[in-house]
C-alpha atoms as an extended CHARMM CRD file, in Angstrom:
* protein
*
       123  EXT
         1         1  MET       CA            105.5800000000      112.3340000000       96.5050000000  PROA      1               0.0000000000
         2         2  SER       CA            103.7440000000      112.9010000000       99.7550000000  PROA      2               0.0000000000
         3         3  ALA       CA            104.1870000000      111.5100000000      103.2600000000  PROA      3               0.0000000000
         4         4  ALA       CA            102.1350000000      111.6750000000      106.3740000000  PROA      4               0.0000000000
         5         5  LEU       CA            103.5430000000      110.9530000000      109.8110000000  PROA      5               0.0000000000
         6         6  LEU       CA            101.2050000000      110.0680000000      112.5960000000  PROA      6               0.0000000000
         7         7  PHE       CA            102.3370000000      109.9700000000      116.2160000000  PROA      7               0.0000000000
         8         8  PHE       CA            100.1330000000      109.1840000000      119.1990000000  PROA      8               0.0000000000
         9         9  ASP       CA            101.6160000000      110.6250000000      122.3230000000  PROA      9               0.0000000000
        10        10  GLY       CA            101.8060000000      108.0940000000      125.1360000000  PROA      10              0.0000000000
        11        11  ILE       CA            100.9420000000      105.0720000000      123.0400000000  PROA      11              0.0000000000
        12        12  GLY       CA            103.3520000000      102.5150000000      121.7140000000  PROA      12              0.0000000000
        13        13  ILE       CA            103.1160000000       99.0260000000      120.3520000000  PROA      13              0.0000000000
        14        14  GLY       CA            105.3550000000       97.6830000000      123.0720000000  PROA      14              0.0000000000
        15        15  GLU       CA            106.2640000000       94.1430000000      123.9370000000  PROA      15              0.0000000000
        16        16  ASP       CA            104.0450000000       91.1230000000      123.4040000000  PROA      16              0.0000000000
        17        17  ASP       CA            103.7750000000       90.7390000000      127.1260000000  PROA      17              0.0000000000
        18        18  PRO       CA            100.3340000000       90.9000000000      128.7560000000  PROA      18              0.0000000000
        19        19  GLU       CA            101.8600000000       91.8450000000      132.0850000000  PROA      19              0.0000000000
        20        20  LYS       CA            103.3420000000       95.0080000000      130.6790000000  PROA      20              0.0000000000
        21        21  ASN       CA            101.2800000000       95.8830000000      127.6340000000  PROA      21              0.0000000000
        22        22  PRO       CA             97.4900000000       96.3620000000      127.4880000000  PROA      22              0.0000000000
        23        23  PHE       CA             97.5410000000       95.8450000000      123.7030000000  PROA      23              0.0000000000
        24        24  ALA       CA             98.9770000000       92.3330000000      124.3140000000  PROA      24              0.0000000000
        25        25  ARG       CA             96.6380000000       91.7030000000      127.2910000000  PROA      25              0.0000000000
        26        26  TYR       CA             93.4550000000       92.4520000000      125.4070000000  PROA      26              0.0000000000
        27        27  ARG       CA             94.6520000000       91.2410000000      122.0340000000  PROA      27              0.0000000000
        28        28  SER       CA             93.4280000000       94.4220000000      120.3210000000  PROA      28              0.0000000000
        29        29  LYS       CA             93.1040000000       94.4490000000      116.5230000000  PROA      29              0.0000000000
        30        30  PHE       CA             95.6470000000       97.2660000000      116.4700000000  PROA      30              0.0000000000
        31        31  PHE       CA             98.2890000000       95.2760000000      118.2080000000  PROA      31              0.0000000000
        32        32  ARG       CA             97.6490000000       92.0900000000      116.3230000000  PROA      32              0.0000000000
        33        33  ALA       CA             97.8050000000       93.9370000000      112.9730000000  PROA      33              0.0000000000
        34        34  PHE       CA            101.4920000000       94.6340000000      113.4670000000  PROA      34              0.0000000000
        35        35  ILE       CA            102.8790000000       91.9230000000      115.7960000000  PROA      35              0.0000000000
        36        36  ASP       CA            103.2770000000       88.1920000000      115.2030000000  PROA      36              0.0000000000
        37        37  GLY       CA            104.7820000000       86.8430000000      118.3290000000  PROA      37              0.0000000000
        38        38  ASN       CA            107.6960000000       89.1250000000      119.1740000000  PROA      38              0.0000000000
        39        39  ASN       CA            108.3200000000       90.1370000000      115.5530000000  PROA      39              0.0000000000
        40        40  PHE       CA            106.8570000000       92.7190000000      113.2060000000  PROA      40              0.0000000000
        41        41  ARG       CA            104.9510000000       91.0180000000      110.3990000000  PROA      41              0.0000000000
        42        42  ALA       CA            106.8810000000       91.1150000000      107.1410000000  PROA      42              0.0000000000
        43        43  GLU       CA            104.3270000000       93.3190000000      105.3600000000  PROA      43              0.0000000000
        44        44  TYR       CA            105.0120000000       96.0660000000      107.9270000000  PROA      44              0.0000000000
        45        45  ASP       CA            108.7870000000       95.7640000000      107.9660000000  PROA      45              0.0000000000
        46        46  GLY       CA            110.2060000000       99.1990000000      107.1900000000  PROA      46              0.0000000000
        47        47  ILE       CA            106.7520000000      100.8550000000      107.4330000000  PROA      47              0.0000000000
        48        48  ILE       CA            106.1920000000      100.3390000000      111.1290000000  PROA      48              0.0000000000
        49        49  VAL       CA            109.5030000000      100.8700000000      112.8110000000  PROA      49              0.0000000000
        50        50  PRO       CA            110.0140000000       99.7960000000      116.4290000000  PROA      50              0.0000000000
        51        51  THR       CA            111.7140000000      102.4880000000      118.4110000000  PROA      51              0.0000000000
        52        52  ASP       CA            112.9750000000      103.0040000000      121.9310000000  PROA      52              0.0000000000
        53        53  ALA       CA            111.4470000000      106.2480000000      123.0310000000  PROA      53              0.0000000000
        54        54  THR       CA            113.8680000000      106.5290000000      125.9640000000  PROA      54              0.0000000000
        55        55  LEU       CA            116.6310000000      107.4950000000      123.4960000000  PROA      55              0.0000000000
        56        56  ASP       CA            119.1740000000      105.8820000000      125.7760000000  PROA      56              0.0000000000
        57        57  VAL       CA            118.3280000000      108.3340000000      128.5610000000  PROA      57              0.0000000000
        58        58  PRO       CA            117.0920000000      106.9030000000      131.8720000000  PROA      58              0.0000000000
        59        59  GLY       CA            113.5470000000      107.4830000000      132.8590000000  PROA      59              0.0000000000
        60        60  TYR       CA            110.0880000000      107.5650000000      131.1860000000  PROA      60              0.0000000000
        61        61  PRO       CA            109.8890000000      109.3150000000      127.8260000000  PROA      61              0.0000000000
        62        62  GLN       CA            108.0120000000      112.6180000000      127.9390000000  PROA      62              0.0000000000
        63        63  SER       CA            106.2340000000      114.8990000000      125.5000000000  PROA      63              0.0000000000
        64        64  ALA       CA            108.5740000000      117.9170000000      125.2860000000  PROA      64              0.0000000000
        65        65  THR       CA            111.8040000000      116.0120000000      124.6180000000  PROA      65              0.0000000000
        66        66  GLY       CA            110.1500000000      113.1470000000      122.7020000000  PROA      66              0.0000000000
        67        67  GLN       CA            108.3010000000      115.4120000000      120.2690000000  PROA      67              0.0000000000
        68        68  THR       CA            111.3570000000      117.6430000000      119.8580000000  PROA      68              0.0000000000
        69        69  ALA       CA            113.2790000000      114.4980000000      118.8360000000  PROA      69              0.0000000000
        70        70  ILE       CA            110.5200000000      113.4790000000      116.4010000000  PROA      70              0.0000000000
        71        71  PHE       CA            110.4080000000      116.8670000000      114.7290000000  PROA      71              0.0000000000
        72        72  THR       CA            114.1650000000      117.3610000000      114.5280000000  PROA      72              0.0000000000
        73        73  GLY       CA            115.9740000000      114.0410000000      114.6510000000  PROA      73              0.0000000000
        74        74  VAL       CA            117.9560000000      115.4200000000      117.5580000000  PROA      74              0.0000000000
        75        75  ASN       CA            118.1820000000      113.5030000000      120.8550000000  PROA      75              0.0000000000
        76        76  ALA       CA            116.4860000000      116.2180000000      122.9420000000  PROA      76              0.0000000000
        77        77  ALA       CA            116.4920000000      114.0860000000      126.1360000000  PROA      77              0.0000000000
        78        78  GLU       CA            120.2310000000      113.8380000000      125.8820000000  PROA      78              0.0000000000
        79        79  ILE       CA            120.5790000000      117.5620000000      125.4020000000  PROA      79              0.0000000000
        80        80  MET       CA            118.3920000000      118.1730000000      128.4830000000  PROA      80              0.0000000000
        81        81  GLN       CA            120.1150000000      115.3980000000      130.4250000000  PROA      81              0.0000000000
        82        82  GLY       CA            116.6750000000      113.8430000000      131.0880000000  PROA      82              0.0000000000
        83        83  HSD       CA            113.1340000000      113.6340000000      129.8630000000  PROA      83              0.0000000000
        84        84  ILE       CA            111.0350000000      116.8090000000      130.0250000000  PROA      84              0.0000000000
        85        85  ASN       CA            107.2500000000      116.7430000000      130.0190000000  PROA      85              0.0000000000
        86        86  GLY       CA            104.7920000000      119.3140000000      128.8220000000  PROA      86              0.0000000000
        87        87  LEU       CA            105.8320000000      122.0630000000      126.4600000000  PROA      87              0.0000000000
        88        88  PRO       CA            109.3270000000      122.6740000000      125.1150000000  PROA      88              0.0000000000
        89        89  THR       CA            111.7440000000      124.6540000000      127.2680000000  PROA      89              0.0000000000
        90        90  PRO       CA            113.6380000000      127.5990000000      125.7700000000  PROA      90              0.0000000000
        91        91  THR       CA            116.4980000000      125.2670000000      124.9760000000  PROA      91              0.0000000000
        92        92  LEU       CA            114.2240000000      122.8520000000      123.1770000000  PROA      92              0.0000000000
        93        93  ARG       CA            112.5630000000      125.7390000000      121.2820000000  PROA      93              0.0000000000
        94        94  LYS       CA            115.9880000000      126.7220000000      119.8990000000  PROA      94              0.0000000000
        95        95  VAL       CA            116.4900000000      123.1240000000      118.7480000000  PROA      95              0.0000000000
        96        96  LEU       CA            113.0600000000      123.1030000000      117.1120000000  PROA      96              0.0000000000
        97        97  LEU       CA            113.6490000000      126.3920000000      115.3530000000  PROA      97              0.0000000000
        98        98  SER       CA            117.1360000000      125.4080000000      114.0500000000  PROA      98              0.0000000000
        99        99  GLU       CA            116.7380000000      121.7020000000      113.2880000000  PROA      99              0.0000000000
       100       100  SER       CA            113.0480000000      121.1620000000      112.4100000000  PROA      100             0.0000000000
       101       101  ILE       CA            112.0910000000      118.7470000000      109.6580000000  PROA      101             0.0000000000
       102       102  PHE       CA            110.2770000000      121.6810000000      107.9900000000  PROA      102             0.0000000000
       103       103  LEU       CA            113.4930000000      123.7250000000      107.8370000000  PROA      103             0.0000000000
       104       104  LYS       CA            115.3740000000      120.7830000000      106.4710000000  PROA      104             0.0000000000
       105       105  LEU       CA            112.7790000000      120.2360000000      103.7630000000  PROA      105             0.0000000000
       106       106  LYS       CA            112.8810000000      123.9480000000      102.8750000000  PROA      106             0.0000000000
       107       107  LYS       CA            116.6480000000      123.8090000000      102.4600000000  PROA      107             0.0000000000
       108       108  LEU       CA            116.1640000000      120.8870000000      100.0800000000  PROA      108             0.0000000000
       109       109  GLY       CA            113.7290000000      122.8910000000       98.0500000000  PROA      109             0.0000000000
       110       110  LYS       CA            110.7450000000      120.8830000000       99.1620000000  PROA      110             0.0000000000
       111       111  LYS       CA            107.3670000000      122.1580000000      100.2990000000  PROA      111             0.0000000000
       112       112  SER       CA            105.4700000000      121.2020000000      103.4400000000  PROA      112             0.0000000000
       113       113  ASN       CA            101.8440000000      121.6720000000      104.1590000000  PROA      113             0.0000000000
       114       114  ILE       CA             99.8810000000      123.6850000000      106.7200000000  PROA      114             0.0000000000
       115       115  CYS       CA            101.5570000000      121.8530000000      109.6040000000  PROA      115             0.0000000000
       116       116  LYS       CA            104.6200000000      123.9650000000      108.9680000000  PROA      116             0.0000000000
       117       117  ARG       CA            102.6340000000      127.2680000000      109.5010000000  PROA      117             0.0000000000
       118       118  LEU       CA            101.0770000000      125.8260000000      112.6720000000  PROA      118             0.0000000000
       119       119  PHE       CA            104.5090000000      124.7410000000      113.9150000000  PROA      119             0.0000000000
       120       120  GLU       CA            105.9820000000      128.2120000000      113.3010000000  PROA      120             0.0000000000
       121       121  THR       CA            103.0330000000      129.8680000000      115.0760000000  PROA      121             0.0000000000
       122       122  LEU       CA            103.4750000000      127.6930000000      118.1560000000  PROA      122             0.0000000000
       123       123  PHE       CA            107.2240000000      128.1510000000      118.3760000000  PROA      123             0.0000000000
């Protein structure tokens, strides 16, 4: 079995509120494909998962803590006591190296593709 995860930094589906969300304001095909009123369409239930990128930490979500959370499942913003933008700090690098999805897959005897080598090169 294979899986691909795609994340677009800084873009979310958001609320169906034209005052807050450009996808709702301009009724883009992207937004309409997933949302019917305020609910996800049934055919995307479990495939498209609404998430709160703040991770229960005040402030705007940022790249360093958000992407660390995505790659590890660890609430990086909580560890850092706030959202951190840009590249991971030394603390976040330690989390990435000890808790990465690639490490977890390896421990389960699974293989991951070239992204793993890229990830290890960067961190």
